Amino acid sequence: MGKSILIVDDSRSSRMIIRHTLSSLPDIQSIQEADGGKSALTLYQDSPVDLVLLDLTMEGMDGFLTLEKLKEIDPGVKVLIISADIQTKAKERALALGALDFINKPFNKERLTSLIHKALNYE
Amino acid sequence: MNEIDRFDILEEMVNIGLGRSSAAVADLLDVFVTMSVPKILDISPDKILSYLTDEVGITEMVSMVRQTFRGDFSGEAIMIFPEWPESILGRLSASFCDHSSLDCEIMEEEMLLELGNIILGACMEKIAELLDTMLSYNVPQIILKRTPISQLHSRNFGEERRILVIENALSIDEEKVKFYLFIIVNSKSLSWLYQALDKSLESLSV
């Protein structure tokens, strides 16, 4: 059965690049986009997805808070972080909040698709 | 590609560049730096003073560090601190300052240059990489230190130039250090930049 993904990033070009990368994956049925934390939570509550790809640095509700709120809505939500914040502490904090993994921007396409495959097949 | 798309791509590149800058500051100070979202504007030099006073709200003192760069895309990068970055400079100089006022003042200037070098250097280098070009840099200089803004003149930024203003802030332990990064280029360099941005969407993934 096809998988659904939600891209959460306030940069339109970043969402475009990620969407383009996802288009090469055969088992992705739907891709939704949110330009911020609040809209991401609304979208997820209306229609939960199999995987969330989440930026950290966003206006208003940042990625850390969005991740916390997503986990409150659904403790089993799968989240991969895609961020320009390359600090080790940022990665540690995201993983501690329950993110599955973390990839820096600019991301390597092969690495991202590998992490997505792993996340979607995670039991 | 229209200007909105170009600015969106440039904002994302600046975001990645500032991610490198934040990590460099974090490593140096052994702290966690919270990034904010960069905002970019394109303004002319004659609007600089009114931008800083009316939009940014600087009414008193301002400090500036400048670093010139050369390559396919040449110009100056200037960091403007509307407030003296006491917290960061204090952390940087704490190990070296022996509390004599002269040593502390010299140390503060050196730390301000170091801070400018770290932030400007990391950011511009990453942006150049994403634009698939290489830049060479001069040593950074302090051009204003806690100077009344009234002493700043638009002609200091040159005529027939454009200025890309990047507004950003780093937060360390809940304390926000706001700064503005001005990238000042002539029209030839701006044309090169826009053409490079038009080609560059693919560089945002590798």
mmCIF file of C-alpha atoms in Angstrom:
data_model
loop_
_atom_site.group_PDB
_atom_site.id
_atom_site.type_symbol
_atom_site.label_atom_id
_atom_site.label_comp_id
_atom_site.label_asym_id
_atom_site.label_seq_id
_atom_site.Cartn_x
_atom_site.Cartn_y
_atom_site.Cartn_z
ATOM 1 C CA MET A 1 0.000 0.000 0.000
ATOM 2 C CA GLY A 2 1.326 3.479 -0.881
ATOM 3 C CA LYS A 3 2.776 5.640 1.843
ATOM 4 C CA SER A 4 1.958 9.237 2.724
ATOM 5 C CA ILE A 5 4.487 11.891 3.657
ATOM 6 C CA LEU A 6 4.174 15.368 5.123
ATOM 7 C CA ILE A 7 6.944 17.894 4.373
ATOM 8 C CA VAL A 8 7.179 20.669 6.967
ATOM 9 C CA ASP A 9 9.461 23.550 5.985
ATOM 10 C CA ASP A 10 8.888 27.299 5.722
ATOM 11 C CA SER A 11 11.108 27.518 2.634
ATOM 12 C CA ARG A 12 9.229 26.918 -0.587
ATOM 13 C CA SER A 13 12.402 26.024 -2.476
ATOM 14 C CA SER A 14 13.352 23.528 0.220
ATOM 15 C CA ARG A 15 9.928 21.857 0.032
ATOM 16 C CA MET A 16 10.281 21.760 -3.744
ATOM 17 C CA ILE A 17 13.678 20.046 -3.570
ATOM 18 C CA ILE A 18 12.440 17.492 -1.047
ATOM 19 C CA ARG A 19 9.307 16.795 -3.083
ATOM 20 C CA HIS A 20 11.440 16.312 -6.177
ATOM 21 C CA THR A 21 13.603 13.812 -4.278
ATOM 22 C CA LEU A 22 10.504 11.933 -3.074
ATOM 23 C CA SER A 23 9.123 11.704 -6.606
ATOM 24 C CA SER A 24 11.830 9.129 -7.379
ATOM 25 C CA LEU A 25 10.514 6.776 -4.661
ATOM 26 C CA PRO A 26 8.045 4.226 -6.066
ATOM 27 C CA ASP A 27 5.975 3.550 -2.948
ATOM 28 C CA ILE A 28 4.976 7.132 -2.069
ATOM 29 C CA GLN A 29 1.270 7.647 -2.746
ATOM 30 C CA SER A 30 0.763 11.134 -1.354
ATOM 31 C CA ILE A 31 2.927 14.083 -0.419
ATOM 32 C CA GLN A 32 1.513 16.960 1.593
ATOM 33 C CA GLU A 33 3.273 20.191 2.495
ATOM 34 C CA ALA A 34 3.056 22.541 5.455
ATOM 35 C CA ASP A 35 4.887 25.859 5.614
ATOM 36 C CA GLY A 36 5.094 25.902 9.388
ATOM 37 C CA GLY A 37 4.537 24.087 12.642
ATOM 38 C CA LYS A 38 0.934 25.165 13.212
ATOM 39 C CA SER A 39 -0.253 24.172 9.749
ATOM 40 C CA ALA A 40 1.643 20.883 10.096
ATOM 41 C CA LEU A 41 -0.240 20.032 13.300
ATOM 42 C CA THR A 42 -3.572 20.898 11.704
ATOM 43 C CA LEU A 43 -2.807 18.760 8.643
ATOM 44 C CA TYR A 44 -1.611 15.837 10.761
ATOM 45 C CA GLN A 45 -4.655 15.940 13.005
ATOM 46 C CA ASP A 46 -6.967 15.943 9.987
ATOM 47 C CA SER A 47 -5.056 13.262 8.151
ATOM 48 C CA PRO A 48 -2.161 11.423 9.831
ATOM 49 C CA VAL A 49 0.687 10.427 7.531
ATOM 50 C CA ASP A 50 3.220 7.617 7.555
ATOM 51 C CA LEU A 51 6.219 9.946 7.809
ATOM 52 C CA VAL A 52 6.888 13.597 8.590
ATOM 53 C CA LEU A 53 9.974 15.353 7.179
ATOM 54 C CA LEU A 54 10.523 18.293 9.490
ATOM 55 C CA ASP A 55 12.744 21.400 9.374
ATOM 56 C CA LEU A 56 13.932 22.850 12.666
ATOM 57 C CA THR A 57 14.394 26.566 11.980
ATOM 58 C CA MET A 58 10.924 27.963 11.301
ATOM 59 C CA GLU A 59 9.184 31.194 12.197
ATOM 60 C CA GLY A 60 6.814 31.033 15.158
ATOM 61 C CA MET A 61 6.630 27.371 16.137
ATOM 62 C CA ASP A 62 10.067 25.893 15.491
ATOM 63 C CA GLY A 63 10.763 22.275 14.596
ATOM 64 C CA PHE A 64 11.508 21.196 18.176
ATOM 65 C CA LEU A 65 8.136 22.435 19.431
ATOM 66 C CA THR A 66 6.376 21.030 16.384
ATOM 67 C CA LEU A 67 7.959 17.642 17.079
ATOM 68 C CA GLU A 68 6.824 17.755 20.713
ATOM 69 C CA LYS A 69 3.277 18.645 19.699
ATOM 70 C CA LEU A 70 3.187 15.937 17.018
ATOM 71 C CA LYS A 71 4.228 13.387 19.635
ATOM 72 C CA GLU A 72 1.430 14.605 21.912
ATOM 73 C CA ILE A 73 -1.082 14.079 19.113
ATOM 74 C CA ASP A 74 0.396 10.737 18.097
ATOM 75 C CA PRO A 75 3.216 9.169 20.135
ATOM 76 C CA GLY A 76 3.894 6.774 17.257
ATOM 77 C CA VAL A 77 4.407 9.494 14.632
ATOM 78 C CA LYS A 78 7.545 8.931 12.560
ATOM 79 C CA VAL A 79 9.619 12.064 12.054
ATOM 80 C CA LEU A 80 12.843 12.653 10.156
ATOM 81 C CA ILE A 81 14.567 15.979 10.691
ATOM 82 C CA ILE A 82 16.029 17.811 7.670
ATOM 83 C CA SER A 83 17.826 20.914 8.906
ATOM 84 C CA ALA A 84 20.513 23.518 8.230
ATOM 85 C CA ASP A 85 21.308 23.448 11.953
ATOM 86 C CA ILE A 86 24.341 21.167 12.038
ATOM 87 C CA GLN A 87 25.071 21.425 15.756
ATOM 88 C CA THR A 88 25.484 18.081 17.482
ATOM 89 C CA LYS A 89 23.294 19.361 20.323
ATOM 90 C CA ALA A 90 20.470 20.083 17.836
ATOM 91 C CA LYS A 91 20.600 16.498 16.631
ATOM 92 C CA GLU A 92 20.729 15.151 20.190
ATOM 93 C CA ARG A 93 17.776 17.293 21.204
ATOM 94 C CA ALA A 94 15.700 16.188 18.208
ATOM 95 C CA LEU A 95 16.454 12.512 18.820
ATOM 96 C CA ALA A 96 15.666 12.924 22.518
ATOM 97 C CA LEU A 97 12.291 14.374 21.534
ATOM 98 C CA GLY A 98 11.601 11.270 19.484
ATOM 99 C CA ALA A 99 12.787 11.989 15.949
ATOM 100 C CA LEU A 100 13.882 8.834 14.130
ATOM 101 C CA ASP A 101 16.919 10.416 12.492
ATOM 102 C CA PHE A 102 18.480 13.670 11.389
ATOM 103 C CA ILE A 103 19.944 14.809 8.050
ATOM 104 C CA ASN A 104 21.666 18.129 7.393
ATOM 105 C CA LYS A 105 20.949 20.541 4.570
ATOM 106 C CA PRO A 106 22.057 20.497 1.817
ATOM 107 C CA PHE A 107 21.121 16.856 2.008
ATOM 108 C CA ASN A 108 22.543 13.980 0.030
ATOM 109 C CA LYS A 109 19.652 12.532 -2.019
ATOM 110 C CA GLU A 110 20.793 8.949 -1.655
ATOM 111 C CA ARG A 111 21.121 9.323 2.115
ATOM 112 C CA LEU A 112 17.690 10.924 2.415
ATOM 113 C CA THR A 113 15.967 8.244 0.355
ATOM 114 C CA SER A 114 17.780 5.580 2.378
ATOM 115 C CA LEU A 115 16.577 7.121 5.659
ATOM 116 C CA ILE A 116 13.038 7.379 4.290
ATOM 117 C CA HIS A 117 13.060 3.715 3.233
ATOM 118 C CA LYS A 118 14.338 2.724 6.659
ATOM 119 C CA ALA A 119 11.707 4.857 8.426
ATOM 120 C CA LEU A 120 8.821 3.546 6.358
ATOM 121 C CA ASN A 121 9.869 -0.068 6.876
ATOM 122 C CA TYR A 122 10.568 0.436 10.580
ATOM 123 C CA GLU A 123 8.688 -2.020 12.821
ATOM 124 C CA MET B 1 12.679 32.551 -12.503
ATOM 125 C CA ASN B 2 11.042 35.495 -10.807
ATOM 126 C CA GLU B 3 12.496 37.585 -7.998
ATOM 127 C CA ILE B 4 10.331 35.897 -5.379
ATOM 128 C CA ASP B 5 11.668 32.470 -6.302
ATOM 129 C CA ARG B 6 15.245 33.774 -6.363
ATOM 130 C CA PHE B 7 14.891 35.311 -2.939
ATOM 131 C CA ASP B 8 13.340 32.131 -1.612
ATOM 132 C CA ILE B 9 16.330 30.132 -2.855
ATOM 133 C CA LEU B 10 18.761 32.730 -1.544
ATOM 134 C CA GLU B 11 17.029 32.662 1.844
ATOM 135 C CA GLU B 12 17.436 28.905 1.958
ATOM 136 C CA MET B 13 21.131 29.212 1.033
ATOM 137 C CA VAL B 14 21.586 31.880 3.682
ATOM 138 C CA ASN B 15 19.787 29.586 6.149
ATOM 139 C CA ILE B 16 22.292 26.836 5.356
ATOM 140 C CA GLY B 17 25.185 29.331 5.566
ATOM 141 C CA LEU B 18 23.987 30.647 8.910
ATOM 142 C CA GLY B 19 23.629 27.071 10.096
ATOM 143 C CA ARG B 20 27.363 26.743 9.576
ATOM 144 C CA SER B 21 27.963 30.074 11.347
ATOM 145 C CA SER B 22 25.830 29.046 14.324
ATOM 146 C CA ALA B 23 27.659 25.744 14.628
ATOM 147 C CA ALA B 24 31.002 27.549 14.502
ATOM 148 C CA VAL B 25 29.927 29.921 17.306
ATOM 149 C CA ALA B 26 28.512 27.005 19.277
ATOM 150 C CA ASP B 27 31.755 25.042 18.972
ATOM 151 C CA LEU B 28 33.826 28.041 19.992
ATOM 152 C CA LEU B 29 31.730 28.845 23.050
ATOM 153 C CA ASP B 30 30.675 25.279 23.828
ATOM 154 C CA VAL B 31 27.027 26.311 23.951
ATOM 155 C CA PHE B 32 23.848 25.568 22.044
ATOM 156 C CA VAL B 33 22.895 28.322 19.607
ATOM 157 C CA THR B 34 19.283 28.671 18.567
ATOM 158 C CA MET B 35 18.980 29.862 14.987
ATOM 159 C CA SER B 36 16.272 32.127 13.687
ATOM 160 C CA VAL B 37 14.830 32.330 10.186
ATOM 161 C CA PRO B 38 16.773 34.735 7.962
ATOM 162 C CA LYS B 39 14.827 37.413 6.106
ATOM 163 C CA ILE B 40 16.236 39.043 2.983
ATOM 164 C CA LEU B 41 15.541 42.459 1.432
ATOM 165 C CA ASP B 42 17.068 44.245 -1.529
ATOM 166 C CA ILE B 43 17.592 47.980 -0.951
ATOM 167 C CA SER B 44 19.580 50.853 -2.438
ATOM 168 C CA PRO B 45 22.380 52.611 -0.498
ATOM 169 C CA ASP B 46 20.383 55.827 -0.133
ATOM 170 C CA LYS B 47 17.788 53.885 1.874
ATOM 171 C CA ILE B 48 20.298 52.402 4.352
ATOM 172 C CA LEU B 49 20.059 55.049 7.023
ATOM 173 C CA SER B 50 16.276 55.190 6.966
ATOM 174 C CA TYR B 51 16.146 51.366 6.981
ATOM 175 C CA LEU B 52 18.366 51.169 10.059
ATOM 176 C CA THR B 53 16.552 53.914 11.927
ATOM 177 C CA ASP B 54 12.942 53.365 10.823
ATOM 178 C CA GLU B 55 12.755 49.624 10.189
ATOM 179 C CA VAL B 56 15.441 48.234 12.483
ATOM 180 C CA GLY B 57 14.828 50.901 15.103
ATOM 181 C CA ILE B 58 18.426 51.813 15.839
ATOM 182 C CA THR B 59 18.357 55.232 17.418
ATOM 183 C CA GLU B 60 21.616 55.401 19.259
ATOM 184 C CA MET B 61 24.725 53.325 18.852
ATOM 185 C CA VAL B 62 25.703 50.831 16.225
ATOM 186 C CA SER B 63 28.704 48.528 15.681
ATOM 187 C CA MET B 64 29.827 47.179 12.326
ATOM 188 C CA VAL B 65 32.329 44.610 11.100
ATOM 189 C CA ARG B 66 33.163 44.488 7.408
ATOM 190 C CA GLN B 67 34.770 41.810 5.264
ATOM 191 C CA THR B 68 35.359 42.256 1.538
ATOM 192 C CA PHE B 69 35.243 39.320 -0.841
ATOM 193 C CA ARG B 70 36.266 38.773 -4.442
ATOM 194 C CA GLY B 71 35.431 36.249 -7.129
ATOM 195 C CA ASP B 72 32.626 35.808 -9.654
ATOM 196 C CA PHE B 73 30.606 37.738 -7.179
ATOM 197 C CA SER B 74 32.457 40.548 -5.400
ATOM 198 C CA GLY B 75 31.591 43.041 -2.749
ATOM 199 C CA GLU B 76 31.466 43.529 0.988
ATOM 200 C CA ALA B 77 29.713 41.695 3.765
ATOM 201 C CA ILE B 78 28.968 43.897 6.758
ATOM 202 C CA MET B 79 27.647 42.678 10.082
ATOM 203 C CA ILE B 80 25.681 45.258 11.996
ATOM 204 C CA PHE B 81 24.932 44.865 15.681
ATOM 205 C CA PRO B 82 22.174 47.213 16.840
ATOM 206 C CA GLU B 83 23.154 46.363 20.387
ATOM 207 C CA TRP B 84 26.616 45.627 21.625
ATOM 208 C CA PRO B 85 26.846 41.801 21.669
ATOM 209 C CA GLU B 86 27.889 41.816 25.291
ATOM 210 C CA SER B 87 26.962 38.251 26.078
ATOM 211 C CA ILE B 88 28.908 36.625 23.264
ATOM 212 C CA LEU B 89 31.910 38.921 23.582
ATOM 213 C CA GLY B 90 31.912 38.379 27.326
ATOM 214 C CA ARG B 91 32.009 34.634 26.840
ATOM 215 C CA LEU B 92 34.709 34.900 24.207
ATOM 216 C CA SER B 93 36.941 37.189 26.215
ATOM 217 C CA ALA B 94 36.326 35.814 29.721
ATOM 218 C CA SER B 95 39.288 33.511 29.533
ATOM 219 C CA PHE B 96 41.661 36.220 28.407
ATOM 220 C CA CYS B 97 40.555 39.469 30.028
ATOM 221 C CA ASP B 98 42.354 40.269 33.274
ATOM 222 C CA HIS B 99 39.867 43.016 34.183
ATOM 223 C CA SER B 100 42.185 45.932 33.423
ATOM 224 C CA SER B 101 40.053 48.246 31.307
ATOM 225 C CA LEU B 102 42.561 48.701 28.453
ATOM 226 C CA ASP B 103 43.131 44.985 28.043
ATOM 227 C CA CYS B 104 39.410 44.349 28.128
ATOM 228 C CA GLU B 105 38.686 46.997 25.500
ATOM 229 C CA ILE B 106 41.359 45.647 23.150
ATOM 230 C CA MET B 107 40.173 42.129 23.805
ATOM 231 C CA GLU B 108 36.567 43.144 23.063
ATOM 232 C CA GLU B 109 37.601 44.565 19.709
ATOM 233 C CA GLU B 110 39.544 41.435 18.856
ATOM 234 C CA MET B 111 36.626 39.270 19.901
ATOM 235 C CA LEU B 112 34.236 41.364 17.813
ATOM 236 C CA LEU B 113 36.518 40.849 14.800
ATOM 237 C CA GLU B 114 36.692 37.151 15.593
ATOM 238 C CA LEU B 115 32.915 36.946 15.868
ATOM 239 C CA GLY B 116 32.531 38.768 12.558
ATOM 240 C CA ASN B 117 35.124 36.519 10.957
ATOM 241 C CA ILE B 118 33.383 33.373 12.200
ATOM 242 C CA ILE B 119 29.865 34.381 11.245
ATOM 243 C CA LEU B 120 30.647 36.136 7.968
ATOM 244 C CA GLY B 121 33.278 33.615 6.933
ATOM 245 C CA ALA B 122 31.240 30.478 7.566
ATOM 246 C CA CYS B 123 28.120 31.935 6.000
ATOM 247 C CA MET B 124 29.706 33.419 2.859
ATOM 248 C CA GLU B 125 31.861 30.352 2.272
ATOM 249 C CA LYS B 126 28.827 28.072 2.365
ATOM 250 C CA ILE B 127 26.805 30.363 0.108
ATOM 251 C CA ALA B 128 29.704 30.425 -2.394
ATOM 252 C CA GLU B 129 29.863 26.626 -2.300
ATOM 253 C CA LEU B 130 26.135 26.368 -2.957
ATOM 254 C CA LEU B 131 26.508 28.813 -5.842
ATOM 255 C CA ASP B 132 29.346 26.642 -7.192
ATOM 256 C CA THR B 133 31.929 29.363 -6.982
ATOM 257 C CA MET B 134 34.903 30.315 -4.836
ATOM 258 C CA LEU B 135 35.517 33.599 -3.119
ATOM 259 C CA SER B 136 38.634 35.082 -1.564
ATOM 260 C CA TYR B 137 38.330 37.248 1.519
ATOM 261 C CA ASN B 138 40.192 40.106 3.098
ATOM 262 C CA VAL B 139 40.767 40.309 6.824
ATOM 263 C CA PRO B 140 37.667 41.669 8.591
ATOM 264 C CA GLN B 141 37.747 45.195 9.982
ATOM 265 C CA ILE B 142 35.684 47.026 12.569
ATOM 266 C CA ILE B 143 34.288 50.059 10.782
ATOM 267 C CA LEU B 144 32.142 51.335 13.621
ATOM 268 C CA LYS B 145 32.253 50.493 17.316
ATOM 269 C CA ARG B 146 29.417 51.727 19.503
ATOM 270 C CA THR B 147 29.145 54.795 17.316
ATOM 271 C CA PRO B 148 26.087 57.071 17.067
ATOM 272 C CA ILE B 149 24.082 56.059 14.049
ATOM 273 C CA SER B 150 23.945 59.700 12.987
ATOM 274 C CA GLN B 151 27.585 59.313 11.929
ATOM 275 C CA LEU B 152 26.675 56.713 9.342
ATOM 276 C CA HIS B 153 26.306 58.032 5.813
ATOM 277 C CA SER B 154 24.740 56.315 2.813
ATOM 278 C CA ARG B 155 27.744 57.306 0.694
ATOM 279 C CA ASN B 156 29.855 54.990 2.861
ATOM 280 C CA PHE B 157 28.155 52.159 1.036
ATOM 281 C CA GLY B 158 29.015 53.423 -2.450
ATOM 282 C CA GLU B 159 26.833 54.570 -5.284
ATOM 283 C CA GLU B 160 25.223 52.417 -7.992
ATOM 284 C CA ARG B 161 25.268 49.448 -5.692
ATOM 285 C CA ARG B 162 22.641 47.194 -4.292
ATOM 286 C CA ILE B 163 22.441 45.869 -0.803
ATOM 287 C CA LEU B 164 21.010 42.559 0.224
ATOM 288 C CA VAL B 165 19.997 42.852 3.832
ATOM 289 C CA ILE B 166 19.784 39.689 5.866
ATOM 290 C CA GLU B 167 18.136 39.998 9.236
ATOM 291 C CA ASN B 168 19.010 37.258 11.705
ATOM 292 C CA ALA B 169 19.672 36.526 15.336
ATOM 293 C CA LEU B 170 21.491 33.934 17.379
ATOM 294 C CA SER B 171 20.158 32.983 20.772
ATOM 295 C CA ILE B 172 22.436 31.642 23.432
ATOM 296 C CA ASP B 173 20.815 30.512 26.668
ATOM 297 C CA GLU B 174 17.620 32.440 25.883
ATOM 298 C CA GLU B 175 19.588 35.627 25.215
ATOM 299 C CA LYS B 176 19.040 36.855 21.683
ATOM 300 C CA VAL B 177 21.850 38.590 19.807
ATOM 301 C CA LYS B 178 20.322 40.300 16.831
ATOM 302 C CA PHE B 179 22.423 41.222 13.830
ATOM 303 C CA TYR B 180 22.004 42.353 10.279
ATOM 304 C CA LEU B 181 24.183 41.144 7.494
ATOM 305 C CA PHE B 182 24.505 43.492 4.548
ATOM 306 C CA ILE B 183 25.899 42.019 1.353
ATOM 307 C CA ILE B 184 26.852 44.980 -0.828
ATOM 308 C CA VAL B 185 27.497 44.385 -4.508
ATOM 309 C CA ASN B 186 27.498 46.300 -7.752
ATOM 310 C CA SER B 187 24.979 45.624 -10.497
ATOM 311 C CA LYS B 188 27.364 43.301 -12.395
ATOM 312 C CA SER B 189 27.803 41.071 -9.345
ATOM 313 C CA LEU B 190 24.079 41.176 -8.631
ATOM 314 C CA SER B 191 23.390 39.997 -12.209
ATOM 315 C CA TRP B 192 25.864 37.167 -11.724
ATOM 316 C CA LEU B 193 24.194 36.256 -8.443
ATOM 317 C CA TYR B 194 20.725 36.167 -9.984
ATOM 318 C CA GLN B 195 21.943 34.000 -12.868
ATOM 319 C CA ALA B 196 23.660 31.652 -10.406
ATOM 320 C CA LEU B 197 20.471 31.432 -8.346
ATOM 321 C CA ASP B 198 18.498 30.584 -11.454
ATOM 322 C CA LYS B 199 20.809 27.623 -12.064
ATOM 323 C CA SER B 200 21.166 26.654 -8.456
ATOM 324 C CA LEU B 201 17.989 24.875 -7.395
ATOM 325 C CA GLU B 202 19.723 21.537 -7.773
ATOM 326 C CA SER B 203 22.551 22.581 -5.444
ATOM 327 C CA LEU B 204 20.160 22.496 -2.507
ATOM 328 C CA SER B 205 20.446 18.725 -2.639
ATOM 329 C CA VAL B 206 23.617 16.899 -3.664
#
